[in-house]
Every structure is written in C-alpha cells, then in structure tokens.
C-alpha cells in the first residue's frame, strides 16, 4: 500500500512538472536580436520581443549611416545566409505566397515591415509593433535575414516592375541574421517547494 501511494505521488509530481514546463514554454516572452552590417557604412542593432504566442512582436533598435531625413525599406528575408553578403538572404519572407504590401495592408509578405525613418544624422530609431511576424513556431523569423535597403518601399503601389515583389526598395545596404537573444526566457519559475505543494494537492 505504501509503495502504491509513493508511485501515485511521483506520478502526480511528474504531471505537475510537465504542466509547469509546458506553461513556461508557451507563456514566456521570446526575444531575438539582429546585428546589421554592410559595405556602405550602415550598421545597427534591432531587437524583437513577443510576449505570448500569437501576440504582436515589438521591434526596437537603431540603424546608423543612412541618408538623412529619408525613408528606407526594411524587411525580413527568407534565409539567414550571409555567405554572399546581403544577396544571400533571398527574397522577402513570404510563406503564404502573397504579393508585396505595406505593414498595415491585409495582403503582404510576412516579412514586409515597411520603411524606417531617419533623422538629421541619418539614424533611424525603431519602436513599433507588427502582427504578421512571429518569433515562435514553424513560421518564426528567428534564423532568417533582416535587410535595410537603399530606397523607399512603395508598399506595392508605385507601379514599378518590382513594386509587387520588392516594393522597389532598391539595393541592400546592410543585413544581419535574426538570432535568439541570450536572455531568451524570463518567465516566473516555481520553486521546488511550490512544485511539491502543487503535487500534494492534485
């Protein structure tokens, strides 16, 4: 009888640990970072954070060395491959095979983040949110390329031959790979005493 009780207790403990692990993995904020470099003096660091599954992604950071007082195209590209420079990142991340659009358009590439706006010094300060991209699941942008362009993204409405594919945003000035931030998890963790208490009450 005692052995059966002990087994039952450990089964409950295992269930509790499984639940806690699952909850932490699905409710923990996920953070990523991309360090942008290029051959034209453009550089920057961009951070991504998604607090919960299916929630919007907050994008912050700075990009320096751009043309002053200008809008420059800013996109997530398919591949996190910099072996051939920014061209190795491929096309805009477009898992649903849509045409190019602006960040607020219902039809767009997932990677269409629009333009960044520079100040008098050619620095763009980023602080916005996007609902299309994700840092989780098989459609995550983690591991993909991030590119800033030489021209302004026309959101697919400019009538150019490449408006519906690239937004006519021009050459790729700088790029980086979106990687997991070293502080990847920051969820509240149950103490061993709390886990044992929960198991006893199951």
GROMACS .gro file of C-alpha atoms in nm:
model
  202
    1UNK     CA    1   0.000   0.000   0.000
    2UNK     CA    2   0.284   0.233   0.089
    3UNK     CA    3   0.458   0.156  -0.242
    4UNK     CA    4   0.138   0.230  -0.435
    5UNK     CA    5   0.100   0.562  -0.254
    6UNK     CA    6   0.461   0.655  -0.333
    7UNK     CA    7   0.413   0.571  -0.702
    8UNK     CA    8   0.094   0.776  -0.712
    9UNK     CA    9   0.274   1.071  -0.555
   10UNK     CA   10   0.556   1.062  -0.809
   11UNK     CA   11   0.310   1.032  -1.097
   12UNK     CA   12   0.140   1.347  -0.970
   13UNK     CA   13   0.477   1.518  -0.938
   14UNK     CA   14   0.565   1.423  -1.297
   15UNK     CA   15   0.231   1.558  -1.421
   16UNK     CA   16   0.291   1.881  -1.232
   17UNK     CA   17   0.642   1.922  -1.375
   18UNK     CA   18   0.514   1.855  -1.726
   19UNK     CA   19   0.242   2.117  -1.684
   20UNK     CA   20   0.485   2.375  -1.547
   21UNK     CA   21   0.731   2.313  -1.832
   22UNK     CA   22   0.457   2.341  -2.094
   23UNK     CA   23   0.316   2.659  -1.941
   24UNK     CA   24   0.658   2.820  -1.921
   25UNK     CA   25   0.741   2.736  -2.281
   26UNK     CA   26   0.413   2.879  -2.412
   27UNK     CA   27   0.376   3.187  -2.193
   28UNK     CA   28   0.734   3.310  -2.171
   29UNK     CA   29   0.834   3.623  -2.364
   30UNK     CA   30   1.064   3.537  -2.654
   31UNK     CA   31   1.334   3.781  -2.755
   32UNK     CA   32   1.559   3.794  -3.062
   33UNK     CA   33   1.827   4.028  -3.195
   34UNK     CA   34   1.984   4.112  -3.532
   35UNK     CA   35   2.315   4.295  -3.574
   36UNK     CA   36   2.318   4.470  -3.912
   37UNK     CA   37   2.639   4.529  -4.106
   38UNK     CA   38   2.710   4.637  -4.462
   39UNK     CA   39   2.974   4.766  -4.700
   40UNK     CA   40   2.847   5.124  -4.714
   41UNK     CA   41   2.891   5.231  -4.352
   42UNK     CA   42   2.539   5.132  -4.250
   43UNK     CA   43   2.512   4.939  -3.924
   44UNK     CA   44   2.265   4.879  -3.645
   45UNK     CA   45   2.113   4.655  -3.382
   46UNK     CA   46   1.748   4.554  -3.389
   47UNK     CA   47   1.559   4.374  -3.112
   48UNK     CA   48   1.240   4.170  -3.136
   49UNK     CA   49   1.014   4.063  -2.849
   50UNK     CA   50   0.694   3.857  -2.847
   51UNK     CA   51   0.529   3.824  -2.508
   52UNK     CA   52   0.285   3.540  -2.586
   53UNK     CA   53   0.201   3.305  -2.874
   54UNK     CA   54   0.008   3.485  -3.148
   55UNK     CA   55   0.068   3.824  -2.989
   56UNK     CA   56   0.222   4.117  -3.175
   57UNK     CA   57   0.600   4.147  -3.197
   58UNK     CA   58   0.764   4.464  -3.066
   59UNK     CA   59   1.059   4.586  -3.273
   60UNK     CA   60   1.311   4.833  -3.130
   61UNK     CA   61   1.664   4.944  -3.206
   62UNK     CA   62   1.874   5.187  -3.411
   63UNK     CA   63   2.028   5.186  -3.757
   64UNK     CA   64   2.305   5.435  -3.838
   65UNK     CA   65   2.474   5.556  -4.155
   66UNK     CA   66   2.164   5.600  -4.371
   67UNK     CA   67   2.065   5.905  -4.579
   68UNK     CA   68   1.937   6.185  -4.356
   69UNK     CA   69   1.562   6.255  -4.335
   70UNK     CA   70   1.464   5.962  -4.554
   71UNK     CA   71   1.252   5.651  -4.551
   72UNK     CA   72   1.434   5.328  -4.623
   73UNK     CA   73   1.287   4.984  -4.693
   74UNK     CA   74   1.312   4.734  -4.409
   75UNK     CA   75   1.227   4.367  -4.450
   76UNK     CA   76   1.268   4.016  -4.314
   77UNK     CA   77   1.418   3.796  -4.586
   78UNK     CA   78   1.384   3.420  -4.624
   79UNK     CA   79   1.734   3.298  -4.541
   80UNK     CA   80   1.975   3.367  -4.258
   81UNK     CA   81   2.261   3.324  -4.504
   82UNK     CA   82   2.525   3.597  -4.531
   83UNK     CA   83   2.783   3.388  -4.717
   84UNK     CA   84   2.738   3.602  -5.028
   85UNK     CA   85   2.656   3.925  -4.849
   86UNK     CA   86   2.301   4.053  -4.823
   87UNK     CA   87   2.203   3.896  -5.156
   88UNK     CA   88   2.227   3.551  -4.996
   89UNK     CA   89   1.927   3.627  -4.774
   90UNK     CA   90   1.695   3.560  -5.068
   91UNK     CA   91   1.358   3.720  -5.124
   92UNK     CA   92   1.121   3.869  -4.867
   93UNK     CA   93   0.991   3.608  -4.622
   94UNK     CA   94   0.665   3.509  -4.790
   95UNK     CA   95   0.536   3.170  -4.667
   96UNK     CA   96   0.180   3.239  -4.788
   97UNK     CA   97   0.283   3.336  -5.144
   98UNK     CA   98   0.130   3.684  -5.134
   99UNK     CA   99   0.221   4.000  -5.325
  100UNK     CA  100   0.427   4.273  -5.162
  101UNK     CA  101   0.247   4.530  -4.949
  102UNK     CA  102   0.280   4.775  -4.664
  103UNK     CA  103   0.292   4.677  -4.296
  104UNK     CA  104  -0.074   4.772  -4.246
  105UNK     CA  105  -0.204   4.607  -4.563
  106UNK     CA  106  -0.414   4.288  -4.533
  107UNK     CA  107  -0.221   4.139  -4.828
  108UNK     CA  108   0.157   4.148  -4.783
  109UNK     CA  109   0.461   3.933  -4.735
  110UNK     CA  110   0.510   3.831  -4.373
  111UNK     CA  111   0.850   4.000  -4.397
  112UNK     CA  112   0.714   4.336  -4.515
  113UNK     CA  113   0.799   4.570  -4.227
  114UNK     CA  114   0.771   4.887  -4.435
  115UNK     CA  115   1.020   5.172  -4.400
  116UNK     CA  116   1.240   5.309  -4.127
  117UNK     CA  117   1.255   5.688  -4.091
  118UNK     CA  118   1.592   5.857  -4.042
  119UNK     CA  119   1.671   6.181  -3.859
  120UNK     CA  120   1.903   6.469  -3.950
  121UNK     CA  121   2.204   6.247  -3.876
  122UNK     CA  122   2.092   5.953  -4.087
  123UNK     CA  123   1.996   5.744  -3.784
  124UNK     CA  124   1.669   5.552  -3.769
  125UNK     CA  125   1.525   5.482  -3.424
  126UNK     CA  126   1.287   5.188  -3.430
  127UNK     CA  127   0.996   5.145  -3.191
  128UNK     CA  128   0.692   4.980  -3.344
  129UNK     CA  129   0.486   4.660  -3.340
  130UNK     CA  130   0.389   4.411  -3.608
  131UNK     CA  131   0.115   4.146  -3.606
  132UNK     CA  132   0.229   3.940  -3.905
  133UNK     CA  133   0.571   3.820  -3.794
  134UNK     CA  134   0.627   3.573  -3.512
  135UNK     CA  135   0.918   3.452  -3.302
  136UNK     CA  136   0.754   3.112  -3.243
  137UNK     CA  137   0.657   2.803  -3.438
  138UNK     CA  138   0.740   2.691  -3.791
  139UNK     CA  139   0.677   3.042  -3.930
  140UNK     CA  140   0.918   3.207  -3.689
  141UNK     CA  141   1.150   3.475  -3.829
  142UNK     CA  142   1.427   3.363  -3.593
  143UNK     CA  143   1.715   3.240  -3.809
  144UNK     CA  144   1.609   3.449  -4.108
  145UNK     CA  145   1.769   3.758  -4.261
  146UNK     CA  146   1.692   4.121  -4.182
  147UNK     CA  147   1.774   4.378  -4.451
  148UNK     CA  148   1.765   4.758  -4.482
  149UNK     CA  149   1.753   4.896  -4.836
  150UNK     CA  150   1.885   5.199  -5.023
  151UNK     CA  151   1.544   5.320  -5.138
  152UNK     CA  152   1.194   5.382  -5.009
  153UNK     CA  153   0.946   5.094  -5.004
  154UNK     CA  154   0.642   5.191  -5.214
  155UNK     CA  155   0.424   4.925  -5.043
  156UNK     CA  156   0.346   4.766  -5.379
  157UNK     CA  157   0.163   5.075  -5.502
  158UNK     CA  158   0.433   5.251  -5.704
  159UNK     CA  159   0.357   5.095  -6.039
  160UNK     CA  160   0.717   4.986  -6.093
  161UNK     CA  161   0.802   4.646  -6.241
  162UNK     CA  162   0.921   4.527  -5.900
  163UNK     CA  163   0.665   4.706  -5.681
  164UNK     CA  164   0.468   4.389  -5.612
  165UNK     CA  165   0.777   4.185  -5.529
  166UNK     CA  166   1.020   4.418  -5.350
  167UNK     CA  167   0.838   4.749  -5.311
  168UNK     CA  168   1.101   4.899  -5.546
  169UNK     CA  169   1.315   4.950  -5.235
  170UNK     CA  170   1.647   4.931  -5.416
  171UNK     CA  171   1.983   4.784  -5.324
  172UNK     CA  172   2.054   4.606  -4.996
  173UNK     CA  173   2.267   4.832  -4.778
  174UNK     CA  174   2.304   4.623  -4.462
  175UNK     CA  175   2.181   4.294  -4.326
  176UNK     CA  176   2.200   4.055  -4.035
  177UNK     CA  177   2.062   3.728  -3.904
  178UNK     CA  178   1.777   3.735  -3.655
  179UNK     CA  179   1.905   3.519  -3.369
  180UNK     CA  180   1.787   3.416  -3.025
  181UNK     CA  181   1.870   3.674  -2.762
  182UNK     CA  182   2.088   3.543  -2.477
  183UNK     CA  183   1.809   3.635  -2.234
  184UNK     CA  184   1.563   3.413  -2.417
  185UNK     CA  185   1.336   3.326  -2.126
  186UNK     CA  186   1.227   3.546  -1.838
  187UNK     CA  187   0.923   3.364  -1.706
  188UNK     CA  188   0.841   3.329  -1.339
  189UNK     CA  189   0.959   2.987  -1.225
  190UNK     CA  190   0.802   2.785  -0.947
  191UNK     CA  191   1.029   2.699  -0.657
  192UNK     CA  192   1.079   2.330  -0.566
  193UNK     CA  193   0.860   2.383  -0.258
  194UNK     CA  194   0.578   2.523  -0.474
  195UNK     CA  195   0.602   2.228  -0.713
  196UNK     CA  196   0.585   1.979  -0.424
  197UNK     CA  197   0.288   2.162  -0.273
  198UNK     CA  198   0.105   2.155  -0.607
  199UNK     CA  199   0.172   1.781  -0.645
  200UNK     CA  200   0.033   1.710  -0.298
  201UNK     CA  201  -0.290   1.893  -0.379
  202UNK     CA  202  -0.357   1.712  -0.708
   0.00000   0.00000   0.00000
